[in-house]
Short mmCIF file of C-alpha atoms in Angstrom, two decimals:
data_model
loop_
_atom_site.label_atom_id
_atom_site.label_comp_id
_atom_site.label_asym_id
_atom_site.label_seq_id
_atom_site.Cartn_x
_atom_site.Cartn_y
_atom_site.Cartn_z
CA UNK A 77 25.48 0.02 159.91
CA UNK A 78 27.70 -2.54 158.27
CA UNK A 79 30.34 -0.97 156.07
CA UNK A 80 33.03 -2.30 153.83
CA UNK A 81 35.44 -2.63 156.71
CA UNK A 82 33.00 -4.84 158.60
CA UNK A 83 32.45 -6.96 155.48
CA UNK A 84 36.17 -7.43 155.18
CA UNK A 85 36.44 -5.82 151.73
CA UNK A 86 38.01 -2.56 150.63
CA UNK A 87 35.77 0.13 149.18
CA UNK A 88 36.22 0.86 145.44
CA UNK A 89 38.45 3.81 144.75
CA UNK A 90 36.83 6.47 142.56
CA UNK A 91 39.10 8.69 140.53
CA UNK A 92 38.14 11.91 138.71
CA UNK A 93 39.69 12.85 135.38
CA UNK A 94 42.28 15.56 135.47
CA UNK A 95 40.78 19.00 135.29
CA UNK A 96 40.55 20.35 131.67
CA UNK A 97 40.97 17.05 129.82
CA UNK A 98 38.64 14.52 128.24
CA UNK A 99 39.75 11.19 126.87
CA UNK A 100 43.27 12.47 126.78
CA UNK A 101 42.35 15.70 124.98
CA UNK A 102 43.28 18.97 126.62
CA UNK A 103 40.05 20.94 126.57
CA UNK A 104 41.75 24.12 127.63
CA UNK A 105 43.07 24.68 124.06
CA UNK A 106 39.72 23.90 122.37
CA UNK A 107 38.37 27.51 122.35
CA UNK A 108 41.61 28.77 120.88
CA UNK A 109 41.50 26.08 118.17
CA UNK A 110 37.88 26.86 117.28
CA UNK A 111 38.68 30.57 117.10
CA UNK A 112 41.70 29.86 114.90
CA UNK A 113 39.65 27.70 112.49
CA UNK A 114 36.89 30.29 112.35
CA UNK A 115 39.39 33.08 111.63
CA UNK A 116 41.12 30.93 109.00
CA UNK A 117 37.85 30.17 107.20
CA UNK A 118 36.88 33.83 107.34
CA UNK A 119 40.21 34.86 105.79
CA UNK A 120 39.84 32.24 103.04
CA UNK A 121 36.35 33.49 102.18
CA UNK A 122 37.58 37.09 102.20
CA UNK A 123 40.57 36.20 99.99
CA UNK A 124 38.31 34.34 97.57
CA UNK A 125 35.95 37.31 97.31
CA UNK A 126 38.86 39.70 96.74
CA UNK A 127 40.28 37.46 94.00
CA UNK A 128 36.89 37.22 92.28
CA UNK A 129 36.49 41.00 92.51
CA UNK A 130 39.94 41.59 91.00
CA UNK A 131 39.25 39.08 88.20
CA UNK A 132 35.98 40.84 87.44
CA UNK A 133 37.62 44.28 87.41
CA UNK A 134 40.46 43.16 85.12
CA UNK A 135 38.00 41.36 82.82
CA UNK A 136 35.90 44.51 82.44
CA UNK A 137 39.04 46.59 81.87
CA UNK A 138 40.29 44.12 79.25
CA UNK A 139 36.97 44.15 77.38
CA UNK A 140 36.78 47.94 77.46
CA UNK A 141 40.37 48.32 76.23
CA UNK A 142 39.87 45.80 73.42
CA UNK A 143 36.67 47.53 72.36
CA UNK A 144 38.48 50.87 72.38
CA UNK A 145 41.34 49.48 70.30
CA UNK A 146 38.86 47.95 67.85
CA UNK A 147 37.11 51.29 67.55
CA UNK A 148 40.41 53.06 66.91
CA UNK A 149 41.28 50.59 64.15
CA UNK A 150 37.84 51.17 62.59
CA UNK A 151 38.32 54.93 62.72
CA UNK A 152 41.80 54.58 61.27
CA UNK A 153 40.50 52.62 58.30
CA UNK A 154 37.72 55.13 57.80
CA UNK A 155 40.08 58.06 57.81
CA UNK A 156 42.93 56.90 55.63
CA UNK A 157 43.20 54.61 52.64
CA UNK A 158 45.59 54.26 49.75
CA UNK A 159 44.63 55.15 46.21
CA UNK A 160 46.70 53.82 43.36
CA UNK A 161 45.45 55.24 40.05
CA UNK A 162 48.61 54.14 38.29
CA UNK A 163 49.35 51.13 40.53
CA UNK A 164 52.88 52.51 40.79
CA UNK A 165 52.93 55.16 43.50
CA UNK A 166 50.69 54.95 46.53
CA UNK A 167 49.03 58.15 47.77
CA UNK A 168 47.43 58.37 51.22
CA UNK A 169 43.91 59.81 51.12
CA UNK A 170 40.88 60.17 53.38
CA UNK A 171 37.27 59.85 52.19
CA UNK A 172 36.93 63.63 52.37
CA UNK A 173 39.94 64.14 50.10
CA UNK A 174 39.09 61.56 47.43
CA UNK A 175 38.69 63.58 44.28
CA UNK A 176 35.50 63.65 42.27
CA UNK A 177 37.53 62.69 39.22
CA UNK A 178 38.80 59.53 40.88
CA UNK A 179 35.27 58.37 41.72
CA UNK A 180 33.97 59.39 38.29
CA UNK A 181 36.72 57.45 36.50
CA UNK A 182 36.04 54.39 38.63
CA UNK A 183 32.31 54.55 37.88
CA UNK A 184 32.94 54.88 34.14
CA UNK A 185 35.29 51.91 34.30
CA UNK A 186 32.68 49.78 36.09
CA UNK A 187 29.92 50.71 33.62
CA UNK A 188 32.07 50.02 30.57
CA UNK A 189 33.28 46.73 32.01
CA UNK A 190 29.80 45.40 32.59
CA UNK A 191 28.32 46.82 29.39
CA UNK A 192 30.82 46.24 26.60
CA UNK A 193 30.81 42.47 26.19
CA UNK A 194 31.07 39.84 23.49
CA UNK A 195 31.47 36.03 23.41
CA UNK A 196 35.25 36.35 23.64
CA UNK A 197 35.64 38.73 26.58
CA UNK A 198 32.46 38.30 28.63
CA UNK A 199 34.04 35.90 31.13
CA UNK A 200 36.97 38.24 31.70
CA UNK A 201 34.75 41.34 31.90
CA UNK A 202 32.35 39.81 34.40
CA UNK A 203 35.20 38.40 36.50
CA UNK A 204 36.79 41.85 36.56
CA UNK A 205 33.64 43.65 37.70
CA UNK A 206 32.88 40.88 40.22
CA UNK A 207 36.28 41.42 41.86
CA UNK A 208 35.07 44.86 43.00
CA UNK A 209 31.83 43.56 44.50
CA UNK A 210 31.06 42.68 48.08
CA UNK A 211 30.96 38.95 48.79
CA UNK A 212 27.15 38.66 48.87
CA UNK A 213 26.69 40.70 45.71
CA UNK A 214 29.41 38.73 43.92
CA UNK A 215 27.67 35.42 44.66
CA UNK A 216 24.30 36.72 43.43
CA UNK A 217 25.87 38.31 40.35
CA UNK A 218 27.62 35.11 39.29
CA UNK A 219 24.46 33.04 39.80
CA UNK A 220 22.17 35.46 37.95
CA UNK A 221 24.50 35.98 34.96
CA UNK A 222 25.56 32.38 34.36
CA UNK A 223 22.66 31.67 31.96
CA UNK A 224 23.21 34.96 30.12
CA UNK A 225 26.90 34.17 29.61
CA UNK A 226 25.98 30.83 28.04
CA UNK A 227 23.45 32.57 25.80
CA UNK A 228 26.00 35.17 24.67
CA UNK A 229 28.46 32.45 23.68
CA UNK A 230 25.83 30.27 22.02
CA UNK A 231 24.17 33.02 19.96
CA UNK A 232 27.29 35.14 19.41
CA UNK A 233 25.82 38.25 21.06
CA UNK A 234 27.76 41.48 21.45
CA UNK A 235 26.74 44.56 23.43
CA UNK A 236 28.05 48.12 23.40
CA UNK A 237 27.12 50.72 26.02
CA UNK A 238 27.30 54.47 25.67
CA UNK A 239 26.82 56.63 28.76
CA UNK A 240 24.55 59.59 28.05
CA UNK A 241 24.14 60.91 31.58
CA UNK A 242 25.16 60.00 35.10
CA UNK A 243 24.79 61.21 38.64
CA UNK A 244 27.02 60.37 41.61
CA UNK A 245 25.84 61.25 45.11
CA UNK A 246 28.18 61.21 48.12
CA UNK A 247 27.45 61.20 51.85
CA UNK A 248 30.99 62.53 52.45
CA UNK A 249 31.79 59.38 54.45
CA UNK A 250 33.16 57.30 51.61
CA UNK A 251 29.78 56.04 50.33
CA UNK A 252 28.45 56.86 46.87
CA UNK A 253 25.19 56.30 45.00
CA UNK A 254 25.51 56.10 41.22
CA UNK A 255 22.80 56.43 38.59
CA UNK A 256 24.00 56.12 34.98
CA UNK A 257 21.72 56.46 31.94
CA UNK A 258 23.11 54.49 29.03
CA UNK A 259 22.21 53.44 25.52
CA UNK A 260 22.72 49.74 24.84
CA UNK A 261 23.30 48.51 21.30
CA UNK A 262 23.09 44.77 20.68
CA UNK A 263 24.39 42.59 17.84
CA UNK A 264 23.91 38.89 17.14
CA UNK A 265 26.02 37.10 14.53
CA UNK A 266 27.08 40.53 13.21
CA UNK A 267 23.46 41.58 12.73
CA UNK A 268 22.25 44.78 14.39
CA UNK A 269 19.35 44.12 16.77
CA UNK A 270 18.64 47.70 17.79
CA UNK A 271 19.27 49.86 20.82
CA UNK A 272 17.64 50.29 24.22
CA UNK A 273 17.84 52.98 26.90
CA UNK A 274 18.89 51.52 30.25
CA UNK A 275 19.62 52.76 33.75
CA UNK A 276 22.46 51.31 35.80
CA UNK A 277 22.32 51.95 39.55
CA UNK A 278 25.18 51.20 41.93
CA UNK A 279 26.01 51.71 45.57
CA UNK A 280 29.76 51.86 46.11
CA UNK A 281 31.99 52.64 49.06
CA UNK A 282 35.62 53.40 49.68
CA UNK A 283 37.44 50.38 51.15
CA UNK A 284 40.94 49.66 52.47
CA UNK A 285 43.61 49.02 49.84
CA UNK A 286 44.18 45.58 48.40
CA UNK A 287 47.09 44.52 46.27
CA UNK A 288 46.29 44.12 42.61
CA UNK A 289 43.17 46.28 42.48
CA UNK A 290 43.11 49.44 40.40
CA UNK A 291 40.21 51.05 42.26
CA UNK A 292 39.71 51.03 46.01
CA UNK A 293 35.96 51.22 45.70
CA UNK A 294 33.64 48.30 46.44
CA UNK A 295 30.29 47.78 44.75
CA UNK A 296 27.67 46.79 47.33
CA UNK A 297 24.59 47.00 45.10
CA UNK A 298 24.10 46.81 41.33
CA UNK A 299 20.92 46.93 39.24
CA UNK A 300 20.43 47.27 35.50
CA UNK A 301 16.95 48.09 34.20
CA UNK A 302 15.29 49.61 31.17
CA UNK A 303 14.81 53.36 31.31
CA UNK A 304 11.01 53.11 31.09
CA UNK A 305 10.79 51.28 34.43
CA UNK A 306 13.05 53.88 36.03
CA UNK A 307 10.97 56.92 35.11
CA UNK A 308 9.16 58.65 37.90
CA UNK A 309 11.80 57.93 40.52
CA UNK A 310 13.57 60.89 42.07
CA UNK A 311 16.95 61.12 43.79
CA UNK A 312 17.39 62.93 47.09
CA UNK A 313 21.09 63.84 47.16
CA UNK A 314 23.17 64.92 50.12
CA UNK A 315 26.03 66.05 47.93
CA UNK A 316 26.26 65.77 44.19
CA UNK A 317 29.72 64.73 43.01
CA UNK A 318 29.29 64.86 39.25
CA UNK A 319 26.76 64.58 36.52
#
């Protein structure tokens, strides 16, 4: 057999890579590196989940606390208001302690304001009564009475109301239903046009105090109809305040 020595050439020298390395990379540390990366990723995922959980818990706690505070403010406003009959001294009062006389005086003031009008004062009277109305009712009232105001001024119409009977019903939570039976007398150019029986119905509620208002009662509903159309209807009171 002819070998490399016989051929006069030297056999090629084969070398093996050092144990535990590949292309200059020490493979002996590879498992430790993979384990480290896996543990690091696991910790990051765990930390992210914990942060999300804490954010969720604090968000729920914040919403609950804000809702509780809002409820306390609502209860506070329901339980205590300020009445200023003389607009001089302020007296704390709760809906349960508001006197029947206070509500009765306010109702009489509202009825007289809306009923006793003439070409000179009708703008002022209607603006006054509208200031005690809820926003929606105020808008409807101003729209529905605009033509009547023009008619009153054009034809020189005057009206006088006399209350003959009234009923005020309370739910003992600061809400009142009012039914007033009145006699309306009308004049035009100083000529008497006759009288008509009418019924004025109102829903009013006790509201927080506001500077410049004599009564802390808000009108949420107001209707004025002839007595004939009101007959046959019956009230179902919870508590009668006055009549």
